[in-house]
């Protein structure tokens, strides 16, 4: 028995992992284990010694059992200790700085504009960028042969399907869906496309926000009042606005709207090209043809609409000299706008 005990202990000392300990268990305590097979000698033991023999065999089994369990505990404690050492994180170490993003300058302007109109009770509608010729042109009083189409050449998927050239088709769809019943009070932001060669002020993809109000007795005064409030909200309460006659196929009468220069206060500078005025948006009273095509009775209903280019406003506001910077995702450019939000420029007059 002593020899077995010593044999076990020497093997136990060398056991380095759980498997070796389990093998020892099998080797000594298993069905054919050294200790187990000892019992087979019982028949050879004189009766008066059987009891003592049995006890010493059980004692040996107990001691080996205990040793093994203790061994496993120590082994697991050692493994855990090593694991903890390997995995301890020095929480005092500074964390890995994850580059935090920020709102795109264009999104900042668009959100600023949306907030003002939502505050005035407008709903925001976004629509398809791939549009039908009908909603992009026909429904907006731009029949197939209309010359103004040339100014809005686009990317065609088929004769009847193109990348929209303005967000007006979204308004036309909302008008149609209204089944001739007002009021309608919406703004439609989104990306638009023109087959234009890119340069510092033109991009084949750019952004627009258009607005539309249709109800009974909507007048040019409502348009002027709304735009005055909006432009003073965006450009500062001490700005003035100016309306100049213009032409759009989908509005009659049509106007271009200027705001007094927010850089020089109207005295003339490089931002306003010495004119003191900055052209900001186009607008007009919705053309009766457009109302009728959408199922509205133009004798009962009238409306106004406007359209602006947030890219242009972002360039004016941030002094960006090339529109392509807004679309080419150069981090060196975009990083500059990371902290707009924190600085709480939101809504600050530009
Ligand atoms: C419907 C009826 C009328 C939308 C309008 C403008 C004037 C306008 C320009 C702004 C900057 C295009 O990107 S831009 O150069 N747009 O000046 N847009 S009125 O008129 C509509 C739209 C939809 C049903």
Short mmCIF file of C-alpha atoms and ligand atoms in Angstrom, two decimals:
data_model
loop_
_atom_site.label_atom_id
_atom_site.label_comp_id
_atom_site.label_asym_id
_atom_site.label_seq_id
_atom_site.Cartn_x
_atom_site.Cartn_y
_atom_site.Cartn_z
CA UNK A 1 0.00 0.00 0.00
CA UNK A 2 2.81 2.39 0.96
CA UNK A 3 4.47 1.80 -2.40
CA UNK A 4 1.18 2.60 -4.15
CA UNK A 5 0.82 5.72 -2.04
CA UNK A 6 4.33 6.88 -2.89
CA UNK A 7 3.87 5.96 -6.53
CA UNK A 8 0.70 8.06 -6.56
CA UNK A 9 2.31 10.99 -4.83
CA UNK A 10 5.26 11.10 -7.20
CA UNK A 11 2.92 10.99 -10.21
CA UNK A 12 0.67 13.54 -8.50
CA UNK A 13 3.57 15.97 -8.13
CA UNK A 14 4.15 15.85 -11.89
CA UNK A 15 0.50 16.24 -12.84
CA UNK A 16 0.40 19.61 -14.61
CA UNK A 17 -3.17 19.83 -15.82
CA UNK A 18 -6.68 18.62 -15.25
CA UNK A 19 -6.36 15.79 -17.75
CA UNK A 20 -3.31 14.29 -16.03
CA UNK A 21 -5.14 14.43 -12.70
CA UNK A 22 -8.14 12.67 -14.25
CA UNK A 23 -5.82 10.07 -15.73
CA UNK A 24 -4.37 9.53 -12.23
CA UNK A 25 -7.89 9.05 -10.88
CA UNK A 26 -8.59 6.41 -13.47
CA UNK A 27 -5.16 4.86 -12.99
CA UNK A 28 -5.60 4.45 -9.19
CA UNK A 29 -9.32 4.63 -8.46
CA UNK A 30 -10.80 3.59 -11.76
CA UNK A 31 -12.56 0.18 -12.35
CA UNK A 32 -9.19 -1.38 -13.16
CA UNK A 33 -7.36 1.16 -10.95
CA UNK A 34 -4.43 0.09 -8.78
CA UNK A 35 -6.36 0.64 -5.56
CA UNK A 36 -9.55 -0.88 -6.88
CA UNK A 37 -7.77 -4.01 -7.99
CA UNK A 38 -6.33 -4.28 -4.50
CA UNK A 39 -9.75 -5.48 -3.30
CA UNK A 40 -9.40 -8.46 -5.60
CA UNK A 41 -6.66 -9.71 -3.19
CA UNK A 42 -9.27 -9.79 -0.34
CA UNK A 43 -9.95 -13.44 -1.05
CA UNK A 44 -6.26 -14.13 -0.44
CA UNK A 45 -6.27 -12.30 2.93
CA UNK A 46 -6.78 -14.26 6.15
CA UNK A 47 -10.28 -13.54 7.59
CA UNK A 48 -8.99 -11.92 10.78
CA UNK A 49 -7.04 -9.40 8.59
CA UNK A 50 -9.76 -8.78 5.95
CA UNK A 51 -11.34 -5.98 8.00
CA UNK A 52 -8.10 -4.17 8.60
CA UNK A 53 -7.04 -4.77 4.98
CA UNK A 54 -10.38 -3.38 3.77
CA UNK A 55 -10.02 -0.35 6.00
CA UNK A 56 -6.48 0.40 4.88
CA UNK A 57 -7.53 0.02 1.21
CA UNK A 58 -10.43 2.46 1.80
CA UNK A 59 -8.13 4.78 3.69
CA UNK A 60 -5.71 4.73 0.79
CA UNK A 61 -8.62 5.37 -1.60
CA UNK A 62 -9.84 8.26 0.58
CA UNK A 63 -6.42 9.86 0.81
CA UNK A 64 -5.87 9.57 -2.94
CA UNK A 65 -9.41 10.92 -3.58
CA UNK A 66 -8.80 13.89 -1.30
CA UNK A 67 -5.39 14.58 -2.80
CA UNK A 68 -6.89 14.55 -6.28
CA UNK A 69 -9.70 16.95 -5.31
CA UNK A 70 -7.28 19.24 -3.56
CA UNK A 71 -5.04 19.01 -6.61
CA UNK A 72 -7.89 19.99 -8.92
CA UNK A 73 -8.84 22.94 -6.68
CA UNK A 74 -5.26 24.19 -6.56
CA UNK A 75 -4.92 23.72 -10.32
CA UNK A 76 -8.11 25.69 -11.02
CA UNK A 77 -7.07 28.39 -8.57
CA UNK A 78 -3.70 28.66 -10.36
CA UNK A 79 -5.43 28.79 -13.77
CA UNK A 80 -7.86 31.48 -12.54
CA UNK A 81 -5.02 33.52 -11.05
CA UNK A 82 -3.08 33.33 -14.36
CA UNK A 83 -6.29 34.16 -16.28
CA UNK A 84 -6.92 37.19 -14.04
CA UNK A 85 -3.34 38.33 -14.42
CA UNK A 86 -3.60 38.05 -18.19
CA UNK A 87 -6.98 39.68 -18.32
CA UNK A 88 -6.68 42.40 -15.76
CA UNK A 89 -7.31 45.70 -17.47
CA UNK A 90 -5.55 48.65 -15.96
CA UNK A 91 -8.66 50.83 -15.77
CA UNK A 92 -6.46 53.80 -15.05
CA UNK A 93 -5.10 53.49 -18.61
CA UNK A 94 -6.72 56.05 -20.95
CA UNK A 95 -9.31 54.33 -23.23
CA UNK A 96 -8.64 54.04 -26.99
CA UNK A 97 -9.98 57.31 -28.42
CA UNK A 98 -12.71 56.27 -30.90
CA UNK A 99 -12.85 58.99 -33.57
CA UNK A 100 -16.26 60.56 -32.93
CA UNK A 101 -18.18 61.80 -35.94
CA UNK A 102 -20.33 64.89 -36.15
CA UNK A 103 -23.22 66.18 -38.13
CA UNK A 104 -22.42 66.87 -41.78
CA UNK A 105 -22.45 70.64 -42.37
CA UNK A 106 -25.18 70.18 -44.97
CA UNK A 107 -27.31 68.18 -42.51
CA UNK A 108 -26.83 70.93 -39.97
CA UNK A 109 -28.29 73.51 -42.36
CA UNK A 110 -31.10 71.18 -43.48
CA UNK A 111 -32.07 70.41 -39.86
CA UNK A 112 -32.02 74.13 -39.05
CA UNK A 113 -34.39 74.88 -41.94
CA UNK A 114 -36.66 71.90 -41.14
CA UNK A 115 -36.95 72.95 -37.49
CA UNK A 116 -38.20 76.40 -38.49
CA UNK A 117 -40.89 75.09 -40.86
CA UNK A 118 -41.96 72.28 -38.54
CA UNK A 119 -42.31 75.05 -35.97
CA UNK A 120 -44.65 76.76 -38.43
CA UNK A 121 -46.78 73.59 -38.67
CA UNK A 122 -45.30 72.14 -41.87
CA UNK A 123 -44.95 68.37 -42.37
CA UNK A 124 -41.69 66.97 -43.78
CA UNK A 125 -42.09 64.63 -46.77
CA UNK A 126 -39.23 62.74 -48.47
CA UNK A 127 -39.78 60.85 -51.71
CA UNK A 128 -38.28 58.81 -54.51
CA UNK A 129 -34.96 59.89 -56.03
CA UNK A 130 -35.72 57.67 -59.04
CA UNK A 131 -38.80 59.37 -60.46
CA UNK A 132 -41.17 59.10 -63.38
CA UNK A 133 -41.11 61.63 -66.19
CA UNK A 134 -44.75 62.40 -65.31
CA UNK A 135 -44.16 63.48 -61.71
CA UNK A 136 -40.77 65.10 -62.36
CA UNK A 137 -41.96 67.13 -65.36
CA UNK A 138 -45.53 66.67 -66.70
CA UNK A 139 -47.29 67.22 -63.35
CA UNK A 140 -45.23 70.38 -62.92
CA UNK A 141 -46.45 71.99 -66.11
CA UNK A 142 -43.31 70.87 -67.99
CA UNK A 143 -44.80 68.92 -70.93
CA UNK A 144 -42.45 66.78 -73.06
CA UNK A 145 -41.54 69.60 -75.45
CA UNK A 146 -41.14 72.34 -72.86
CA UNK A 147 -37.80 74.19 -73.37
CA UNK A 148 -37.27 74.53 -69.59
CA UNK A 149 -36.57 70.79 -69.56
CA UNK A 150 -33.20 71.45 -71.12
CA UNK A 151 -32.14 73.38 -68.03
CA UNK A 152 -33.02 70.31 -65.99
CA UNK A 153 -31.27 67.54 -67.95
CA UNK A 154 -30.79 64.44 -65.80
CA UNK A 155 -29.65 60.79 -65.75
CA UNK A 156 -32.26 58.59 -67.45
CA UNK A 157 -32.92 54.97 -66.52
CA UNK A 158 -35.48 54.71 -69.32
CA UNK A 159 -37.49 57.16 -71.46
CA UNK A 160 -39.98 57.47 -68.64
CA UNK A 161 -37.68 57.05 -65.59
CA UNK A 162 -34.92 59.39 -64.41
CA UNK A 163 -33.08 60.62 -61.36
CA UNK A 164 -35.24 63.49 -60.13
CA UNK A 165 -34.01 66.98 -60.99
CA UNK A 166 -35.83 68.66 -58.09
CA UNK A 167 -37.92 67.58 -55.11
CA UNK A 168 -41.08 69.08 -56.69
CA UNK A 169 -42.33 65.58 -57.73
CA UNK A 170 -42.67 64.78 -54.03
CA UNK A 171 -45.07 67.72 -53.62
CA UNK A 172 -46.87 66.73 -56.83
CA UNK A 173 -47.39 63.22 -55.43
CA UNK A 174 -48.69 64.60 -52.11
CA UNK A 175 -51.05 66.93 -53.99
CA UNK A 176 -52.33 64.03 -56.09
CA UNK A 177 -52.83 61.84 -53.04
CA UNK A 178 -54.89 64.60 -51.40
CA UNK A 179 -57.71 64.02 -53.89
CA UNK A 180 -58.41 67.75 -54.28
CA UNK A 181 -58.84 68.35 -50.53
CA UNK A 182 -56.60 70.93 -48.75
CA UNK A 183 -54.96 72.14 -46.63
CA UNK A 184 -51.49 71.05 -47.70
CA UNK A 185 -48.47 72.45 -45.79
CA UNK A 186 -45.28 70.54 -46.49
CA UNK A 187 -41.55 70.86 -47.01
CA UNK A 188 -39.60 68.32 -49.04
CA UNK A 189 -35.83 68.02 -48.53
CA UNK A 190 -33.62 65.65 -50.47
CA UNK A 191 -30.91 64.92 -53.00
CA UNK A 192 -31.54 65.90 -56.64
CA UNK A 193 -29.56 65.24 -59.81
CA UNK A 194 -28.66 67.27 -62.90
CA UNK A 195 -26.49 66.16 -65.76
CA UNK A 196 -24.09 69.00 -65.07
CA UNK A 197 -20.30 68.99 -65.25
CA UNK A 198 -19.08 69.53 -61.71
CA UNK A 199 -17.27 72.73 -60.84
CA UNK A 200 -16.90 74.88 -57.72
CA UNK A 201 -20.57 75.88 -57.71
CA UNK A 202 -22.24 73.02 -59.61
CA UNK A 203 -22.47 69.36 -58.61
CA UNK A 204 -24.26 66.60 -60.60
CA UNK A 205 -25.81 65.68 -57.23
CA UNK A 206 -26.93 68.38 -54.84
CA UNK A 207 -29.61 69.04 -52.24
CA UNK A 208 -32.85 70.96 -52.32
CA UNK A 209 -35.56 71.86 -49.87
CA UNK A 210 -38.84 72.88 -51.45
CA UNK A 211 -42.05 73.91 -49.74
CA UNK A 212 -45.71 73.97 -50.72
CA UNK A 213 -48.85 75.40 -49.15
CA UNK A 214 -52.24 74.80 -50.82
CA UNK A 215 -55.53 75.91 -49.28
CA UNK A 216 -58.34 78.38 -49.90
CA UNK A 217 -57.41 82.07 -50.33
CA UNK A 218 -53.63 81.59 -50.13
CA UNK A 219 -52.06 84.80 -51.48
CA UNK A 220 -48.66 86.22 -52.48
CA UNK A 221 -48.76 88.13 -49.15
CA UNK A 222 -48.81 84.76 -47.33
CA UNK A 223 -45.77 83.72 -49.37
CA UNK A 224 -43.91 86.98 -48.63
CA UNK A 225 -44.77 86.87 -44.93
CA UNK A 226 -43.70 83.24 -44.60
CA UNK A 227 -40.39 83.77 -46.42
CA UNK A 228 -39.66 86.95 -44.46
CA UNK A 229 -40.18 85.13 -41.15
CA UNK A 230 -38.09 82.14 -42.31
CA UNK A 231 -35.19 84.18 -43.69
CA UNK A 232 -35.02 86.42 -40.60
CA UNK A 233 -35.04 83.27 -38.44
CA UNK A 234 -32.13 81.83 -40.43
CA UNK A 235 -30.13 84.93 -41.35
CA UNK A 236 -30.95 87.24 -38.43
CA UNK A 237 -33.85 89.44 -37.42
CA UNK A 238 -32.20 92.58 -38.81
CA UNK A 239 -32.05 91.14 -42.34
CA UNK A 240 -34.30 92.47 -45.08
CA UNK A 241 -35.68 90.45 -47.98
CA UNK A 242 -36.34 91.51 -51.55
CA UNK A 243 -38.62 89.83 -54.14
CA UNK A 244 -37.73 90.14 -57.86
CA UNK A 245 -39.99 88.97 -60.71
CA UNK A 246 -38.87 85.61 -62.18
CA UNK A 247 -40.24 82.61 -64.08
CA UNK A 248 -40.82 78.96 -63.21
CA UNK A 249 -43.15 76.71 -65.24
CA UNK A 250 -44.86 75.49 -62.05
CA UNK A 251 -45.58 78.88 -60.46
CA UNK A 252 -47.26 82.04 -61.70
CA UNK A 253 -46.35 84.71 -60.69
CA UNK A 254 -42.78 83.66 -59.84
CA UNK A 255 -40.17 85.51 -57.82
CA UNK A 256 -36.49 85.28 -56.89
CA UNK A 257 -35.96 86.14 -53.24
CA UNK A 258 -32.86 87.93 -52.00
CA UNK A 259 -31.74 88.59 -48.42
CA UNK A 260 -29.62 91.56 -47.44
CA UNK A 261 -26.01 90.43 -47.10
CA UNK A 262 -25.33 89.02 -43.64
CA UNK A 263 -21.61 89.66 -44.03
CA UNK A 264 -21.66 93.38 -44.87
CA UNK A 265 -25.16 94.23 -43.77
CA UNK A 266 -25.90 95.34 -47.34
CA UNK A 267 -22.98 97.75 -47.84
CA UNK A 268 -21.41 95.40 -50.46
CA UNK A 269 -18.66 92.80 -50.02
CA UNK A 270 -17.16 89.76 -51.82
CA UNK A 271 -19.89 87.47 -50.40
CA UNK A 272 -22.67 89.53 -52.03
CA UNK A 273 -20.42 90.57 -54.94
CA UNK A 274 -20.75 94.22 -53.86
CA UNK A 275 -24.58 94.07 -54.46
CA UNK A 276 -25.53 94.05 -50.76
CA UNK A 277 -28.04 91.31 -51.62
CA UNK A 278 -27.70 87.52 -51.71
CA UNK A 279 -30.09 85.50 -53.91
CA UNK A 280 -31.34 82.72 -51.63
CA UNK A 281 -34.40 81.05 -53.10
CA UNK A 282 -37.08 81.02 -55.78
CA UNK A 283 -40.82 80.96 -55.14
CA UNK A 284 -44.21 81.72 -56.58
CA UNK A 285 -47.95 81.07 -56.55
CA UNK A 286 -48.69 77.50 -57.65
CA UNK A 287 -49.64 77.47 -61.34
CA UNK A 288 -53.38 76.65 -61.83
CA UNK A 289 -52.38 73.92 -64.36
CA UNK A 290 -50.41 72.20 -61.61
CA UNK A 291 -53.37 72.38 -59.21
CA UNK A 292 -55.82 71.10 -61.85
CA UNK A 293 -53.51 68.22 -62.94
CA UNK A 294 -53.36 67.19 -59.26
CA UNK A 295 -57.14 67.19 -58.98
CA UNK A 296 -57.56 70.53 -57.19
CA UNK A 297 -60.14 73.06 -58.36
CA UNK A 298 -57.94 76.11 -59.05
CA UNK A 299 -60.95 78.41 -58.64
CA UNK A 300 -61.46 77.18 -55.09
CA UNK A 301 -57.85 76.46 -54.09
CA UNK A 302 -54.63 78.45 -54.45
CA UNK A 303 -51.13 77.93 -53.10
CA UNK A 304 -47.54 79.08 -52.91
CA UNK A 305 -44.32 77.17 -53.30
CA UNK A 306 -40.64 77.86 -52.83
CA UNK A 307 -37.35 76.12 -53.42
CA UNK A 308 -33.82 76.61 -52.05
CA UNK A 309 -30.41 74.96 -52.24
CA UNK A 310 -29.02 74.14 -48.76
CA UNK A 311 -25.61 73.50 -50.34
CA UNK A 312 -25.43 77.11 -51.42
CA UNK A 313 -26.54 78.26 -47.97
CA UNK A 314 -23.91 76.03 -46.32
CA UNK A 315 -21.23 77.46 -48.62
CA UNK A 316 -22.29 81.02 -47.75
CA UNK A 317 -22.56 80.27 -44.06
CA UNK A 318 -19.34 78.29 -43.63
CA UNK A 319 -17.39 80.16 -46.31
CA UNK A 320 -16.95 76.98 -48.35
CA UNK A 321 -15.53 77.95 -51.73
CA UNK A 322 -16.17 74.63 -53.56
CA UNK A 323 -19.51 72.72 -53.48
CA UNK A 324 -17.67 69.42 -54.20
CA UNK A 325 -16.23 69.52 -50.66
CA UNK A 326 -19.78 68.78 -49.46
CA UNK A 327 -19.91 65.52 -51.41
CA UNK A 328 -16.38 64.16 -51.61
CA UNK A 329 -16.19 63.05 -47.93
CA UNK A 330 -12.69 64.35 -47.31
CA UNK A 331 -12.30 63.96 -43.52
CA UNK A 332 -9.86 66.88 -43.40
CA UNK A 333 -12.78 69.05 -44.61
CA UNK A 334 -15.54 67.38 -42.57
CA UNK A 335 -13.54 67.28 -39.33
CA UNK A 336 -13.86 71.07 -39.15
CA UNK A 337 -17.58 70.76 -38.54
CA UNK A 338 -17.36 68.11 -35.84
CA UNK A 339 -18.13 70.41 -32.96
CA UNK A 340 -20.87 72.56 -34.55
CA UNK A 341 -23.50 71.06 -32.24
CA UNK A 342 -21.55 71.51 -29.01
CA UNK A 343 -20.88 75.13 -29.85
CA UNK A 344 -24.70 75.44 -30.01
CA UNK A 345 -24.69 77.32 -33.26
CA UNK A 346 -28.03 75.67 -33.95
CA UNK A 347 -30.40 78.35 -35.10
CA UNK A 348 -27.95 81.07 -34.11
CA UNK A 349 -28.51 83.63 -36.86
CA UNK A 350 -26.03 82.89 -39.57
C1 LIG B 1 -45.39 72.02 -56.88
C2 LIG B 1 -45.69 73.30 -57.24
C3 LIG B 1 -44.67 74.25 -57.23
C4 LIG B 1 -41.18 74.65 -56.26
C5 LIG B 1 -40.35 75.84 -56.52
C6 LIG B 1 -38.54 77.02 -56.86
C7 LIG B 1 -39.47 77.98 -56.99
C8 LIG B 1 -37.09 77.28 -56.98
C9 LIG B 1 -34.90 76.47 -57.09
C10 LIG B 1 -34.26 76.64 -55.70
C11 LIG B 1 -32.83 76.35 -55.73
C12 LIG B 1 -34.22 75.29 -57.66
O1 LIG B 1 -32.11 74.15 -56.62
S1 LIG B 1 -32.58 75.38 -57.08
O2 LIG B 1 -31.83 76.10 -57.99
N1 LIG B 1 -36.33 76.23 -56.96
O3 LIG B 1 -36.65 78.36 -57.10
N2 LIG B 1 -39.00 75.81 -56.62
S2 LIG B 1 -40.99 77.33 -56.74
O4 LIG B 1 -42.43 74.90 -56.87
C13 LIG B 1 -43.41 73.91 -56.88
C14 LIG B 1 -43.10 72.63 -56.53
C15 LIG B 1 -44.12 71.68 -56.52
C16 LIG B 1 -46.45 70.96 -56.90
#
